[in-house]
Coordinates of C-alpha atoms and ligand atoms in Angstrom, one line a residue:
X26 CA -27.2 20.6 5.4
X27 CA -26.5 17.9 2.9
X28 CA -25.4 14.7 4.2
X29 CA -21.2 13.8 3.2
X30 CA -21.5 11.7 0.4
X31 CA -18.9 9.1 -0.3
X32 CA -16.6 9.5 -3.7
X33 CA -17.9 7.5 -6.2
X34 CA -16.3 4.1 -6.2
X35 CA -13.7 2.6 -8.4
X36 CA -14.0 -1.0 -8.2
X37 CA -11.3 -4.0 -10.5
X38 CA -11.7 -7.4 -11.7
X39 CA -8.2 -8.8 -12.0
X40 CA -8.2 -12.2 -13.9
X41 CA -5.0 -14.0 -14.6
X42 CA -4.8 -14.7 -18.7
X43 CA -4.3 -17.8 -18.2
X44 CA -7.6 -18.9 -19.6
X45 CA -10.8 -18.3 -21.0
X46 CA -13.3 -16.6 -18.5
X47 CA -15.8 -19.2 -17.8
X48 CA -19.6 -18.4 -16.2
X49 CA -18.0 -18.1 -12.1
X50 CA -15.6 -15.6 -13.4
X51 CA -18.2 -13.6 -14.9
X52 CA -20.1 -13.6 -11.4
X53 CA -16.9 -11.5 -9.8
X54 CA -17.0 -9.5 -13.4
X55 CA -20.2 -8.5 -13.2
X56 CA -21.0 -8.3 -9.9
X57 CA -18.1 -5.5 -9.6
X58 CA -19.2 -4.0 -12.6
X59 CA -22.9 -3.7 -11.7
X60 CA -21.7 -2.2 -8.1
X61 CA -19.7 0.6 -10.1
X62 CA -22.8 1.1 -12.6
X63 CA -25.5 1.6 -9.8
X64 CA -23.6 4.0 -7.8
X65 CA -22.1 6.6 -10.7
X66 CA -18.9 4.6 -10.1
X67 CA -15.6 2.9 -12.4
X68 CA -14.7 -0.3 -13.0
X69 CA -11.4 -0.9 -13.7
X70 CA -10.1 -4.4 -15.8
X71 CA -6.5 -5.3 -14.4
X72 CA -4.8 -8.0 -15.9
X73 CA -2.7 -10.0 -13.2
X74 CA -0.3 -11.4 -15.2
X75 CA 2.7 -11.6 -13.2
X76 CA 2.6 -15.4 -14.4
X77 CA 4.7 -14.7 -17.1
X78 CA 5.0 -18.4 -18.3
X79 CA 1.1 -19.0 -17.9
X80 CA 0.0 -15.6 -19.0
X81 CA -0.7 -15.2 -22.8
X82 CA -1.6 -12.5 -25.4
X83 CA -4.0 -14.7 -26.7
X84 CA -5.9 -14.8 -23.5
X85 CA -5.6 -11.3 -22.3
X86 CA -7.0 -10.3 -25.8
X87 CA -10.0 -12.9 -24.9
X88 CA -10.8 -11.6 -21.8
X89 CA -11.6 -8.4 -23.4
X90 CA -13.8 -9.9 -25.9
X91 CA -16.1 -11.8 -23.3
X92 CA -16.0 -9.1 -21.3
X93 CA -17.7 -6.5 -24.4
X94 CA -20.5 -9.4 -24.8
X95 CA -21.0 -9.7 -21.4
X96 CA -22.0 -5.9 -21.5
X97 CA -18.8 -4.7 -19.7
X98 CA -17.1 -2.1 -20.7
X99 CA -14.0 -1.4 -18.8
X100 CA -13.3 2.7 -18.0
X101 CA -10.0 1.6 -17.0
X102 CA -7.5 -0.4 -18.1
X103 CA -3.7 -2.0 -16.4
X104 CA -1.6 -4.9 -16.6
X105 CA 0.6 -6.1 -13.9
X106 CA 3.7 -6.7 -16.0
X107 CA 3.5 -3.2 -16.8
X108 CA 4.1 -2.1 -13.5
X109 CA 6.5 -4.5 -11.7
X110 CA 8.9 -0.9 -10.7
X111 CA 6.0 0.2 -8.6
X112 CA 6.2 -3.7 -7.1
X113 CA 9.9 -3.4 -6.6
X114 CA 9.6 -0.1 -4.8
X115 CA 7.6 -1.8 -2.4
X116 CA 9.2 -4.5 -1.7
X117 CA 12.0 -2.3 -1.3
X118 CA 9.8 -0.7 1.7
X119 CA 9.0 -4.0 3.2
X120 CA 12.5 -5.3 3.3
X121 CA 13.8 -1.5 5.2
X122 CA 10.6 -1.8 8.1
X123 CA 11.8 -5.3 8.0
X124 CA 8.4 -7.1 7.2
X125 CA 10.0 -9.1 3.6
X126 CA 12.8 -11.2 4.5
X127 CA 14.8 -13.5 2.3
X128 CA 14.0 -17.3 2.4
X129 CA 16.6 -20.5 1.1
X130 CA 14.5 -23.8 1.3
X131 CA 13.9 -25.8 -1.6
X132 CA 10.0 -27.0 -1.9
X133 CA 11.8 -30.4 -1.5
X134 CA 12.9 -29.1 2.3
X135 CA 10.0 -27.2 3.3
X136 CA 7.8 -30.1 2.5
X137 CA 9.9 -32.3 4.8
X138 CA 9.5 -29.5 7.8
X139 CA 5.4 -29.7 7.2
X140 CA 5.0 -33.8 7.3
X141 CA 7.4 -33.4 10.6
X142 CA 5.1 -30.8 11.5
X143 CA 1.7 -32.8 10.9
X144 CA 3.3 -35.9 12.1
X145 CA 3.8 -34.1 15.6
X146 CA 0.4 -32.9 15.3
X147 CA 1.6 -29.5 14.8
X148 CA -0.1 -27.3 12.3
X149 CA 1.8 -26.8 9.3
X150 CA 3.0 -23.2 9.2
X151 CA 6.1 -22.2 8.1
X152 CA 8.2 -21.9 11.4
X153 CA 10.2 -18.9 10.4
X154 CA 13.6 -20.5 10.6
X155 CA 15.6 -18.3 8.0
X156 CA 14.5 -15.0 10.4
X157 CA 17.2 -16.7 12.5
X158 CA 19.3 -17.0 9.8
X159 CA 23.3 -15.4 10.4
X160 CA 24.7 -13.0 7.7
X161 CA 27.2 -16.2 7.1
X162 CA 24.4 -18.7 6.4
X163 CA 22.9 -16.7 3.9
X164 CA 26.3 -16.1 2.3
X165 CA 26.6 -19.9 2.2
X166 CA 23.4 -20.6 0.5
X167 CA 24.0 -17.7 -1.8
X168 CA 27.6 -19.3 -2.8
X169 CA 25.7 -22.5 -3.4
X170 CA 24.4 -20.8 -5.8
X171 CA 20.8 -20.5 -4.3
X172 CA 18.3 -17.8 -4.4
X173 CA 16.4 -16.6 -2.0
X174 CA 12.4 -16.3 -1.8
X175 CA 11.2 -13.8 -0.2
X176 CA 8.1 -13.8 2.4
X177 CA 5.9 -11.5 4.4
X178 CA 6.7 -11.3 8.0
X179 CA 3.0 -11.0 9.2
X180 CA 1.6 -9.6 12.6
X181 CA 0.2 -12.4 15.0
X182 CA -2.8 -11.1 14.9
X183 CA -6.6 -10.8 14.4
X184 CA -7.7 -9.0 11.4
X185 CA -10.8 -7.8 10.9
X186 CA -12.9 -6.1 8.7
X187 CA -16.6 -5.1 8.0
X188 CA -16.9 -7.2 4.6
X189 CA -20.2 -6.1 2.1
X190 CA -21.7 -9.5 1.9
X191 CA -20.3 -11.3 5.2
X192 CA -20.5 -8.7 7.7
X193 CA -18.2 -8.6 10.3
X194 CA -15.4 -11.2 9.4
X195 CA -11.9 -11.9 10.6
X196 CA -8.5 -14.0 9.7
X197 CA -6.5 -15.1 12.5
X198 CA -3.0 -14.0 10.8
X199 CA -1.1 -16.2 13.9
X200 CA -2.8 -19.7 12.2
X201 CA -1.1 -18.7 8.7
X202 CA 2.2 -19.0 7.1
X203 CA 4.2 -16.1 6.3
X204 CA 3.2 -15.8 2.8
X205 CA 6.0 -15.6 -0.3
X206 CA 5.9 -12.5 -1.9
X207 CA 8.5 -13.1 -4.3
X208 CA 9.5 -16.3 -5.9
X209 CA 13.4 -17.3 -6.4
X210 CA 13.4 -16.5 -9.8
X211 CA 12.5 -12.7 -9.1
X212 CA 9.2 -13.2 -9.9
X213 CA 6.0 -11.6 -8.2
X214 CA 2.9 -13.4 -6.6
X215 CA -0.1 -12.1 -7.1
X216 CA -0.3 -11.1 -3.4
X217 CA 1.9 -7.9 -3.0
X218 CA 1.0 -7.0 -6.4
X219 CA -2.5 -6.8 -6.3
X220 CA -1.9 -4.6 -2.8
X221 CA 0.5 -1.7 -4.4
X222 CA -2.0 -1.4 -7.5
X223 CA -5.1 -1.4 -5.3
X224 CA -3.4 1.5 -3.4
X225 CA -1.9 3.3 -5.7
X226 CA -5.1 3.1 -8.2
X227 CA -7.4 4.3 -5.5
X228 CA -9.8 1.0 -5.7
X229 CA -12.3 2.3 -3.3
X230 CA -13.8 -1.5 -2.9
X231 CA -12.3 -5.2 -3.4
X232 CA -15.1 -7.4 -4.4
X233 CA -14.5 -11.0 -5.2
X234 CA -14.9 -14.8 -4.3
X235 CA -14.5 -16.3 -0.9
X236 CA -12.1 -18.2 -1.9
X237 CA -10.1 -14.8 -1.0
X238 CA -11.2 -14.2 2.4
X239 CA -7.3 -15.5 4.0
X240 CA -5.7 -14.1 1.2
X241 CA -7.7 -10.2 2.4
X242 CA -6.2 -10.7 6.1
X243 CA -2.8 -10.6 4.6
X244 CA -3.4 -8.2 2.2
X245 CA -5.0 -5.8 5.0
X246 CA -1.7 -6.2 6.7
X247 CA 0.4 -5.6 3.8
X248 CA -1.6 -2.3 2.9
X249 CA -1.0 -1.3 6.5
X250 CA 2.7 -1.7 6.6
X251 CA 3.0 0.3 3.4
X252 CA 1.0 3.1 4.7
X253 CA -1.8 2.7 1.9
X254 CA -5.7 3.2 3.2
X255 CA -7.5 -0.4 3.6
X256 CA -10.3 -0.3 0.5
X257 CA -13.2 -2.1 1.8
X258 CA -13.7 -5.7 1.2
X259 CA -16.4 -7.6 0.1
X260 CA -16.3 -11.4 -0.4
X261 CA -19.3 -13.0 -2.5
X262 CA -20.1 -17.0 -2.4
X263 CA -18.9 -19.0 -5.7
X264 CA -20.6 -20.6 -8.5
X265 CA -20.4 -24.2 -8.1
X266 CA -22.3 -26.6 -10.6
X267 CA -25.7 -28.4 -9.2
X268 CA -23.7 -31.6 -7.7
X269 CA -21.5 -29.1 -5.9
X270 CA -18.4 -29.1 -8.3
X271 CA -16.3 -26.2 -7.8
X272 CA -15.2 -24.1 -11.8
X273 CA -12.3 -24.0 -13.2
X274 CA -10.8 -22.6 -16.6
X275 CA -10.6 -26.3 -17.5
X276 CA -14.7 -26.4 -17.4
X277 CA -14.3 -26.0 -21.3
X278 CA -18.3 -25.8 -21.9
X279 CA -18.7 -23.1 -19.8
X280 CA -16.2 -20.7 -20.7
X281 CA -17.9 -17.5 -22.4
X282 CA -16.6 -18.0 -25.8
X283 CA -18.4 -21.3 -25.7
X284 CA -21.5 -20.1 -24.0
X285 CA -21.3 -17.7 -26.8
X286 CA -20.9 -19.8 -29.8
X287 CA -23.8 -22.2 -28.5
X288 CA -26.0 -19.5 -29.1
X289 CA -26.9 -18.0 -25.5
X290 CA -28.1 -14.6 -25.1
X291 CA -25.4 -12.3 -23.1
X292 CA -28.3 -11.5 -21.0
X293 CA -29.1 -15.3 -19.7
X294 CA -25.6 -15.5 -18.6
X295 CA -25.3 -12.8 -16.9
X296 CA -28.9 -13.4 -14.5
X297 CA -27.5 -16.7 -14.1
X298 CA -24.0 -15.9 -13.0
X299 CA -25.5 -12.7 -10.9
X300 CA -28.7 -13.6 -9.7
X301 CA -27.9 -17.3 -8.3
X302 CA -27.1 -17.4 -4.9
X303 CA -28.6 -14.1 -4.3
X304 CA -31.8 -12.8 -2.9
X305 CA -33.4 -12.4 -6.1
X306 CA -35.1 -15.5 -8.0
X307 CA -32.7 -16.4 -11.1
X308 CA -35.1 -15.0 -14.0
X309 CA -34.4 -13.3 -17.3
X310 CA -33.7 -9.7 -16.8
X311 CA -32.5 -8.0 -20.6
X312 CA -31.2 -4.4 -19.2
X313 CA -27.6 -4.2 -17.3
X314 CA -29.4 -1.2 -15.3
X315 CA -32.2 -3.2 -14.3
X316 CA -29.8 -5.8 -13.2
X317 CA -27.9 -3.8 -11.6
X318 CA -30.5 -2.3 -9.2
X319 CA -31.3 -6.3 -8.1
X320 CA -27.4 -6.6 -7.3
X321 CA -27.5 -6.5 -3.3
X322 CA -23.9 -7.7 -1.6
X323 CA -25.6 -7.9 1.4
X324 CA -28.2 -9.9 0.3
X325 CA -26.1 -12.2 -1.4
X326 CA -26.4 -16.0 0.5
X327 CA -23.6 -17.7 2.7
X328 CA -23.8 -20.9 1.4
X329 CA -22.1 -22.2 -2.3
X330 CA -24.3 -20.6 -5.6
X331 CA -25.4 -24.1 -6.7
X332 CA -26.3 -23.5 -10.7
X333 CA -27.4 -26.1 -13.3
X334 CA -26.1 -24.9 -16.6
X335 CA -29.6 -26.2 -18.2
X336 CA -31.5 -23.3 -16.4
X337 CA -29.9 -21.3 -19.5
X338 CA -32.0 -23.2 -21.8
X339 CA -35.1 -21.5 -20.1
X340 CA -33.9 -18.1 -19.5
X341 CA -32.4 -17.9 -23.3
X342 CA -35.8 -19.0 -24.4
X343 CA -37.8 -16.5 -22.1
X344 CA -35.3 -13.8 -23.1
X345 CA -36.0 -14.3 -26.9
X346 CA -39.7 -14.6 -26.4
X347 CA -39.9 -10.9 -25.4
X348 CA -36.7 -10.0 -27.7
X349 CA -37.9 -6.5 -29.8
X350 CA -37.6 -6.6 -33.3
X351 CA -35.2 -4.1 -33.0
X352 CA -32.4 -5.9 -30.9
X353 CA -32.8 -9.4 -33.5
X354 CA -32.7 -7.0 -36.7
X355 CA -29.1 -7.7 -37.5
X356 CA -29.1 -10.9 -36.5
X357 CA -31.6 -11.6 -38.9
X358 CA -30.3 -10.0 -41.7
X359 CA -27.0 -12.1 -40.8
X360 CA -29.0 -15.1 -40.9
X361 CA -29.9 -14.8 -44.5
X362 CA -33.2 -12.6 -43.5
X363 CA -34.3 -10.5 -46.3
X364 CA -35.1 -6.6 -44.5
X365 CA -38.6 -6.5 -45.7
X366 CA -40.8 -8.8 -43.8
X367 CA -38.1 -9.3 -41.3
X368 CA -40.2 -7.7 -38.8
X369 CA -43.6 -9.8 -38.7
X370 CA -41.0 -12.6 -39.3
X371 CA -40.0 -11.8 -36.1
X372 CA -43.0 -11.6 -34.0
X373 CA -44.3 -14.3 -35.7
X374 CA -41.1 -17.0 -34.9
X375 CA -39.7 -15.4 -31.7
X376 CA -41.9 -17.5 -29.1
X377 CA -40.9 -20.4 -30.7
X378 CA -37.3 -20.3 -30.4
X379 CA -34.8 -21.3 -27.6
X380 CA -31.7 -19.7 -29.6
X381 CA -31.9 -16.6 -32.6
X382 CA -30.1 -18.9 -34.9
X383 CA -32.9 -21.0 -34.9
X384 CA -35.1 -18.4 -36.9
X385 CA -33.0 -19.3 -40.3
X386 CA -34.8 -22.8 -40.2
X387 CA -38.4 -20.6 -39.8
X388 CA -37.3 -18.7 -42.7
X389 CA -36.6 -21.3 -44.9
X390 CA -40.1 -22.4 -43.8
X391 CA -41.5 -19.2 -45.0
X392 CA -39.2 -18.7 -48.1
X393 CA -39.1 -22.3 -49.5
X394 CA -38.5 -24.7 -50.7
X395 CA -40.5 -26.4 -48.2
X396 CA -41.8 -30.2 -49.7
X397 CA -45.3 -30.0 -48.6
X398 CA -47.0 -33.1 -46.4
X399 CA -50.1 -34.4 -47.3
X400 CA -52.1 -37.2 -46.4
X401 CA -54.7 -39.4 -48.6
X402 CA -57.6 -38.9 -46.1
X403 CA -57.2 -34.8 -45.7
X404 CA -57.4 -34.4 -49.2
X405 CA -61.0 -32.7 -49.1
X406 CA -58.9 -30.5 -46.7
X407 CA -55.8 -29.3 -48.9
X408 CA -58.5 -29.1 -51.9
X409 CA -61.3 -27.1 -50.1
X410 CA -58.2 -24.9 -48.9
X411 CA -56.9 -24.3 -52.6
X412 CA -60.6 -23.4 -53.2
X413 CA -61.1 -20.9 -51.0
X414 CA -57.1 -19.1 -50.8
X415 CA -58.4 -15.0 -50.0
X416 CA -57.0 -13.0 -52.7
X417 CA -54.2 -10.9 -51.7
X418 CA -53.0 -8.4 -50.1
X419 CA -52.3 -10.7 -47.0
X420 CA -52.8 -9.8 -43.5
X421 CA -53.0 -11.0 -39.8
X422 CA -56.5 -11.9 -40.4
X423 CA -55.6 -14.1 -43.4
X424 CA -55.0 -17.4 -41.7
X425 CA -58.5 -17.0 -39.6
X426 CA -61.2 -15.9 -42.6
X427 CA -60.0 -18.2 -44.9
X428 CA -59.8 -21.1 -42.3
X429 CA -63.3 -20.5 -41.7
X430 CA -64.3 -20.8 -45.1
X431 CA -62.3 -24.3 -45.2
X432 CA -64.3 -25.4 -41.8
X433 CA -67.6 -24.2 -43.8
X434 CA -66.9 -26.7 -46.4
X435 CA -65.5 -29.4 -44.9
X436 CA -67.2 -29.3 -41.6
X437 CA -63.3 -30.3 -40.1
X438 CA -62.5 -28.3 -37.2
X439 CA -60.1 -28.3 -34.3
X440 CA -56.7 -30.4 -35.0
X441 CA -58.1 -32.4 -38.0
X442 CA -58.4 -29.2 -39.9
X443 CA -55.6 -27.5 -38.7
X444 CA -53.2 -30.1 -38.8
X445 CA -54.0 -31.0 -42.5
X446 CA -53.0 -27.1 -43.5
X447 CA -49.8 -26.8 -41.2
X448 CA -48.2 -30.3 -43.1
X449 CA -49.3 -29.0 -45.9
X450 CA -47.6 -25.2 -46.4
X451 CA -44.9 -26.2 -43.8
X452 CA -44.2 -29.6 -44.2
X453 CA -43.9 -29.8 -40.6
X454 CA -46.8 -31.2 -37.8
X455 CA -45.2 -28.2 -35.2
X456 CA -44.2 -24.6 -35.4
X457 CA -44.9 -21.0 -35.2
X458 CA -48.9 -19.8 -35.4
X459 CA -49.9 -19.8 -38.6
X460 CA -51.4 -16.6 -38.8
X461 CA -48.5 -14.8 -38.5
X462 CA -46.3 -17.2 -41.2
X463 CA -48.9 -17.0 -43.8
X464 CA -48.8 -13.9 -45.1
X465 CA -45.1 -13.8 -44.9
X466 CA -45.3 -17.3 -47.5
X467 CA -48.2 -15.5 -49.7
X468 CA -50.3 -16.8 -52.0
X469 CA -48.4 -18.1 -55.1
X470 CA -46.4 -20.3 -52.4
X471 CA -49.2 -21.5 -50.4
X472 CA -51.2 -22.7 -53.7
X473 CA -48.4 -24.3 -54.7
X474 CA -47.9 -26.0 -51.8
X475 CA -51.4 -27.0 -51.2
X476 CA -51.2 -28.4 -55.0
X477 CA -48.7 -30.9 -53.4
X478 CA -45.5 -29.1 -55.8
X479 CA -42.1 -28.1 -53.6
X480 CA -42.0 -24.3 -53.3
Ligands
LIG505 N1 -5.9 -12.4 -10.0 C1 -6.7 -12.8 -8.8 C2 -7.6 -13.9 -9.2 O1 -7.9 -14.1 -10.3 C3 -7.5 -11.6 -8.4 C4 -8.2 -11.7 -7.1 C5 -8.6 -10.4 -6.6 O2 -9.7 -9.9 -7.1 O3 -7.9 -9.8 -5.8 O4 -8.0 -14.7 -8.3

């Protein structure tokens, strides 16, 4: 007998457009994308942009983009303001078992009611008064010309649920405010929304920040009263910079775009905004599969994902140092990197860079015009050098034969022969090993530049 096996799951990440995605919004992005890779599963990118005012084109378009360098490929695709009928139909529902009812204080009025509250000691939930309203009150208000808001009539109750990363976890609904559904204007909060296309989609699992955890104990109750199955819920920590600052879209330098434009490798971001706060040490990992398999919700820590942006430095660098030729070809090329040689080029430069962009300065190294360094007292150096240049063709055991013919005559070794050579054909006193540049400059060059001429 085979054991059931549950359908494979169809997991969403639902970001406003009302910003770029910055490094904690890709933790929630990939995190859900990662669960839907590992298990033969879908990933679905919903748009919630029921903020009409906030929401942009612009944004929505971005979100995309990041999302494609992240790695993610959405199988699935919806935006909110294309389904507002099926969010009108339930509301419709709501009103008839009488759990959405209309609402006629200003923000001015119902922040009056919470100071009496907290100035009675009383916490400040909303106290239900337009439940008691008469048909003649609403009437009144209506012919003052005010509309109403409309709010969720929630059980006093404990919900609770088995979430993937917390375990058992619960919301006392009876501690919370009826939540608004619907703003005066007719417009939708994300809450009620985000319920009907969970259900109707057939999301099998609700992964995202903490900061959702009240937000899940009304939702669980407004999937109930609408008849829809509850998808199971999992609530992973937050990225939070080192000193404990939570992100925001306003966090400029750490949106994706700009992450992207400073020159970090897809891969470094997403081990940073996965792997901190986990189980797993925060280290370079280049493969979304492998990444995948290290994604554990419930192994994912309690307490805030405290990151210091720098770590991306190292895991860029670390990244690129292993980097095959074959993943850095085009970027080469695009970099001014002529095809043929492109490959030693790359082996040769790679451990020496912390971003790809970084090889054009190698090449120009390589290609010239490089104005050579030299030094009175390592003349008998550059001259013994000249002297003894191998004839071509070039290989990797250039640099090392004819080095050893220049130690012969000179009886330099170590640094003070070394040193003389690299200022010499690189103009530089650092920089990728030699043995792997030199045949890529060649012979005319390196005489040249040994003779003291710019080539
Ligand atoms: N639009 C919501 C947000 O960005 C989605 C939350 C959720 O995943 O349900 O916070």
């Amino acid at each position: 007998m085979t054991a059931p096996t549950s359908p494979a799951p169809l997991v969403r990440f639902a970001p406003s457009p009302t910003g770029y995605l910055h490094i904690g919004n890709a933790r929630p992005a990939l995190i859900n994308a990662l669960f839907a890779r590992a298990r033969g599963g879908r990933f679905l990118l919903r748009l919630d942009d029921t903020d009409r005012e906030r929401s942009t084109a612009a944004f929505a378009e971005a979100i995309e983009e990041d999302l494609g360098w992240l790695g993610i490929v959405p199988d699935l695709f919806a935006r909110q303001s294309d389904r507002v009928a099926l969010y009108d139909a339930a509301a419709e529902r709501l009103r008839a078992a009488g759990r959405l009812y209309p609402c006629y204080e200003t923000a001015e009025e119902l922040e009056r009611r919470r100071k009496r509250q907290l100035g009675r000691g009383l916490p400040p939930i909303y106290d239900r008064a337009a439940l008691s309203l008469t048909p003649e009150q609403r009437a009144a208000y209506e012919a003052e010309g005010r509309r109403p808001h409309w709010r969720f009539k929630l059980d006093h109750r404990n919900v609770g649920w088995n979430d993937l990363v917390r375990g058992p976890a619960h919301v006392d609904c009876a501690s919370l405010s009826d939540p608004v559904l619907i703003r005066a204007d007719g417009s939708y909060l994300y809450t009620l929304p985000s319920v009907v296309d969970d259900a109707e989609m057939g999301i099998t699992h609700v992964i995202r920040g903490e900061d959702h955890v009240t937000n899940t104990g009304v939702q669980v109750q407004i999937f109930e009263a609408l008849g829809a199955p509850v998808p199971v819920f999992g609530h992973h920590n937050l990225l939070t910079t080192a000193d404990g600052e939570g992100l925001s879209k306003r966090l400029g330098h750490l949106s994706l775009r700009s992450l992207r434009a400073a020159g970090y490798e897809p891969a470094a971001v997403r081990a940073l905004a996965v792997l901190t706060g986990s189980a797993e040490a925060v280290r370079p990992v280049a493969s979304l599969d492998e990444l995948a398999g290290l994604v554990d919700l419930a192994h994912i820590s309690r307490a805030p994902a405290r990151f210091d942006p720098h770590e991306l430095d190292g895991l860029n660098a670390r990244l690129i140092h292993a980097m095959p030729y074959a993943e850095a070809a085009d970027r080469l090329a695009a970099l001014g990197v002529p095809a043929e040689g492109a490959e030693p080029f790359w082996l040769a430069v790679r451990a020496n860079l912390g971003r790809v962009a970084e090889a054009a300065a190698w090449w120009r190294v390589v290609a010239g015009p490089v104005e050579p360094v030299r030094a009175e007292a390592d003349a008998e150096v550059t001259e013994a050098a000249a002297a003894t240049l191998p004839p071509e063709p070039w290989g990797p055991e250039t640099w090392k034969v004819w080095t050893a013919a220049v130690r012969e005559r000179t009886g330099r070794k170590g640094k003070a022969l070394f040193m003389p050579l690299r200022l010499a054909l690189t103009g530089l006193d650092h920089g990728p090993d030699l043995a792997g540049l030199l045949p890529l400059i060649g012979r005319e060059r390196a005489a040249r530049r040994l003779a003291g001429e710019t080539a």
